[in-house]
CSV table of C-alpha atoms in Angstrom, one decimal:
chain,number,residue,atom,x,y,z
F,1,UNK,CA,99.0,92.6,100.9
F,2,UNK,CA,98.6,92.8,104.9
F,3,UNK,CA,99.0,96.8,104.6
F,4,UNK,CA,96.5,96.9,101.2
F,5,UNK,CA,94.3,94.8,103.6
F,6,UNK,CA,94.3,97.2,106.3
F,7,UNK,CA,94.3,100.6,104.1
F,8,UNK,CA,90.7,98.7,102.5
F,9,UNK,CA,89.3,98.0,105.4
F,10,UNK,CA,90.2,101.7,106.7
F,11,UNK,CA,88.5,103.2,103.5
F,12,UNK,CA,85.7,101.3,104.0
F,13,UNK,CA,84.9,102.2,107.7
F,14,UNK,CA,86.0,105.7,107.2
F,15,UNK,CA,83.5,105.6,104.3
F,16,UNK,CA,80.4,104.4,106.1
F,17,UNK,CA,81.3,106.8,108.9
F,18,UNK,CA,81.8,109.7,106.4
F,19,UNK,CA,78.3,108.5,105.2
F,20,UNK,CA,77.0,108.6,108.8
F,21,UNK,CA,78.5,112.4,109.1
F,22,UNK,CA,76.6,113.1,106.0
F,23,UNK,CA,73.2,112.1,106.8
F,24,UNK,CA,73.4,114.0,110.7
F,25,UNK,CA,75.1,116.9,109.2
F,26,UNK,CA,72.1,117.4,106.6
F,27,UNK,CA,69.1,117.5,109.3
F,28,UNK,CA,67.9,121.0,109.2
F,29,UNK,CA,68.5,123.8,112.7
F,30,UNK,CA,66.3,122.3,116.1
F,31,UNK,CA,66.1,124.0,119.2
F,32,UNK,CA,69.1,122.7,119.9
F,33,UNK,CA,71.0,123.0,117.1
F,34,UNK,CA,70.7,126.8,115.8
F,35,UNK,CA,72.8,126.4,113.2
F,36,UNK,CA,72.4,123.1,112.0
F,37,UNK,CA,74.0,119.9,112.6
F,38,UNK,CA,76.4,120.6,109.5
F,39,UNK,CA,79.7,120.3,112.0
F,40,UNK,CA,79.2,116.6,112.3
F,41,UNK,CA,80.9,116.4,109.1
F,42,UNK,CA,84.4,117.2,110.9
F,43,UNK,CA,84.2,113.9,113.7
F,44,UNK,CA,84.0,111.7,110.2
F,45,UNK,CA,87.4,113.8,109.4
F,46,UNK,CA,88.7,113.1,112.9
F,47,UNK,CA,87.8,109.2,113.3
F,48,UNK,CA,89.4,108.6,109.7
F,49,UNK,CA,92.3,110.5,110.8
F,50,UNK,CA,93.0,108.5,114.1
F,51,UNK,CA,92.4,105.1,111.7
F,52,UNK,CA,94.8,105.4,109.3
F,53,UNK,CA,97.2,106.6,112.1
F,54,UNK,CA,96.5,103.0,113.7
F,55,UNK,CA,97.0,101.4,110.9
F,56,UNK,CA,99.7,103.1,109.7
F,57,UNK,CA,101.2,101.7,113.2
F,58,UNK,CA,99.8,98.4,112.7
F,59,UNK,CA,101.6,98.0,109.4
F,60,UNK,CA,105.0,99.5,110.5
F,61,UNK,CA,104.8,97.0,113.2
F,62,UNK,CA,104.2,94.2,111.4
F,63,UNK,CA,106.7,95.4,108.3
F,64,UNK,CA,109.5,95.5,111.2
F,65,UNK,CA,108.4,91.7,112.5
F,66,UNK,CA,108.6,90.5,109.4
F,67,UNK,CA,111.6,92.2,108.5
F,68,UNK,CA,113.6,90.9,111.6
F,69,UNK,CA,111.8,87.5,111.2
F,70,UNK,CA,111.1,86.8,107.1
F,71,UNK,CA,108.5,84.4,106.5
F,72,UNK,CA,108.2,83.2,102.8
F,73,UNK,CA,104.7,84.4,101.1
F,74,UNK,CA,101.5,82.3,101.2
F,75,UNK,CA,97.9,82.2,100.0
F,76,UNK,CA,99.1,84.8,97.5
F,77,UNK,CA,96.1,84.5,95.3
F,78,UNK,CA,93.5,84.5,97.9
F,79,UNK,CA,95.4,87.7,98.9
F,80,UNK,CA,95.7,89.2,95.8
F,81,UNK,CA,91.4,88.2,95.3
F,82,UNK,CA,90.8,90.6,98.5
F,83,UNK,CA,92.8,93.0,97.3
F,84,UNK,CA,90.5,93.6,93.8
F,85,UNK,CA,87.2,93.2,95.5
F,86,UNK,CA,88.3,95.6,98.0
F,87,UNK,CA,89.3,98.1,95.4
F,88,UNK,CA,85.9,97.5,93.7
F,89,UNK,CA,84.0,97.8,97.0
F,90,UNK,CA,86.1,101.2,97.8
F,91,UNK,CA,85.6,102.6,94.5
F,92,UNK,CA,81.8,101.9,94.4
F,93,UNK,CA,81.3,103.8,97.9
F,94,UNK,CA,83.8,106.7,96.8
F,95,UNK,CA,81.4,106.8,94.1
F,96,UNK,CA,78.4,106.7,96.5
F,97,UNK,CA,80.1,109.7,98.9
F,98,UNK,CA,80.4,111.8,96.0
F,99,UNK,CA,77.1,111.7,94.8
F,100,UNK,CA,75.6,112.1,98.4
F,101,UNK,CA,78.1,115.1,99.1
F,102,UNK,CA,76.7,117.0,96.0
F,103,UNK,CA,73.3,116.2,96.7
F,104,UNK,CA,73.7,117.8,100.1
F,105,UNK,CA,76.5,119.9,99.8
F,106,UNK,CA,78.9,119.2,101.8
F,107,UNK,CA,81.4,121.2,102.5
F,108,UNK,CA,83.8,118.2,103.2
């Protein structure tokens, strides 16, 4: 449940960020910005890239702790609670990212 924890709460930054990327990258071309601001879509690729890596270090980390010291399994329900609402929560703003990615699209 740890490493569902931390893959939900990387979905959900990455998400808001991606959402971030979206809004910048569909402002029209300024003076300083011939071409648009359309490549601000890629950072939201690169700062969703370097999270999981974190966490995918975070939760090898802690898999290899608890491997080496096991620890018997508590607060399973409130665990398992997070877990669903997180789904929900990262399913309704997957749902929210598409719709604003056809809207503008985005090419990401």
């Amino acid at each position: 449940l740890l490493s569902d924890a931390a893959e939900s709460i990387v979905n959900l930054v990455a998400a808001f960020v991606a959402l971030l990327a979206l809004h910048v990258a569909s402002r029209p071309p300024d003076d300083d910005h011939h071409y648009g601001h359309s490549k601000a879509e890629y950072f939201s690729a690169v700062v969703e890239g370097v999270m999981i890596f974190v966490a995918a270090v975070f939760i090898l980390l802690t898999s290899v702790e608890r491997f080496l010291h096991p620890q018997g399994l508590q607060n399973v329900g409130v665990g398992l609670g997070i877990s669903v609402i997180a789904s929900v929560l990262n399913g309704t703003v997957a749902m929210l990212l598409l719709r604003a990615g056809r809207a503008h699209n985005s090419i990401t």
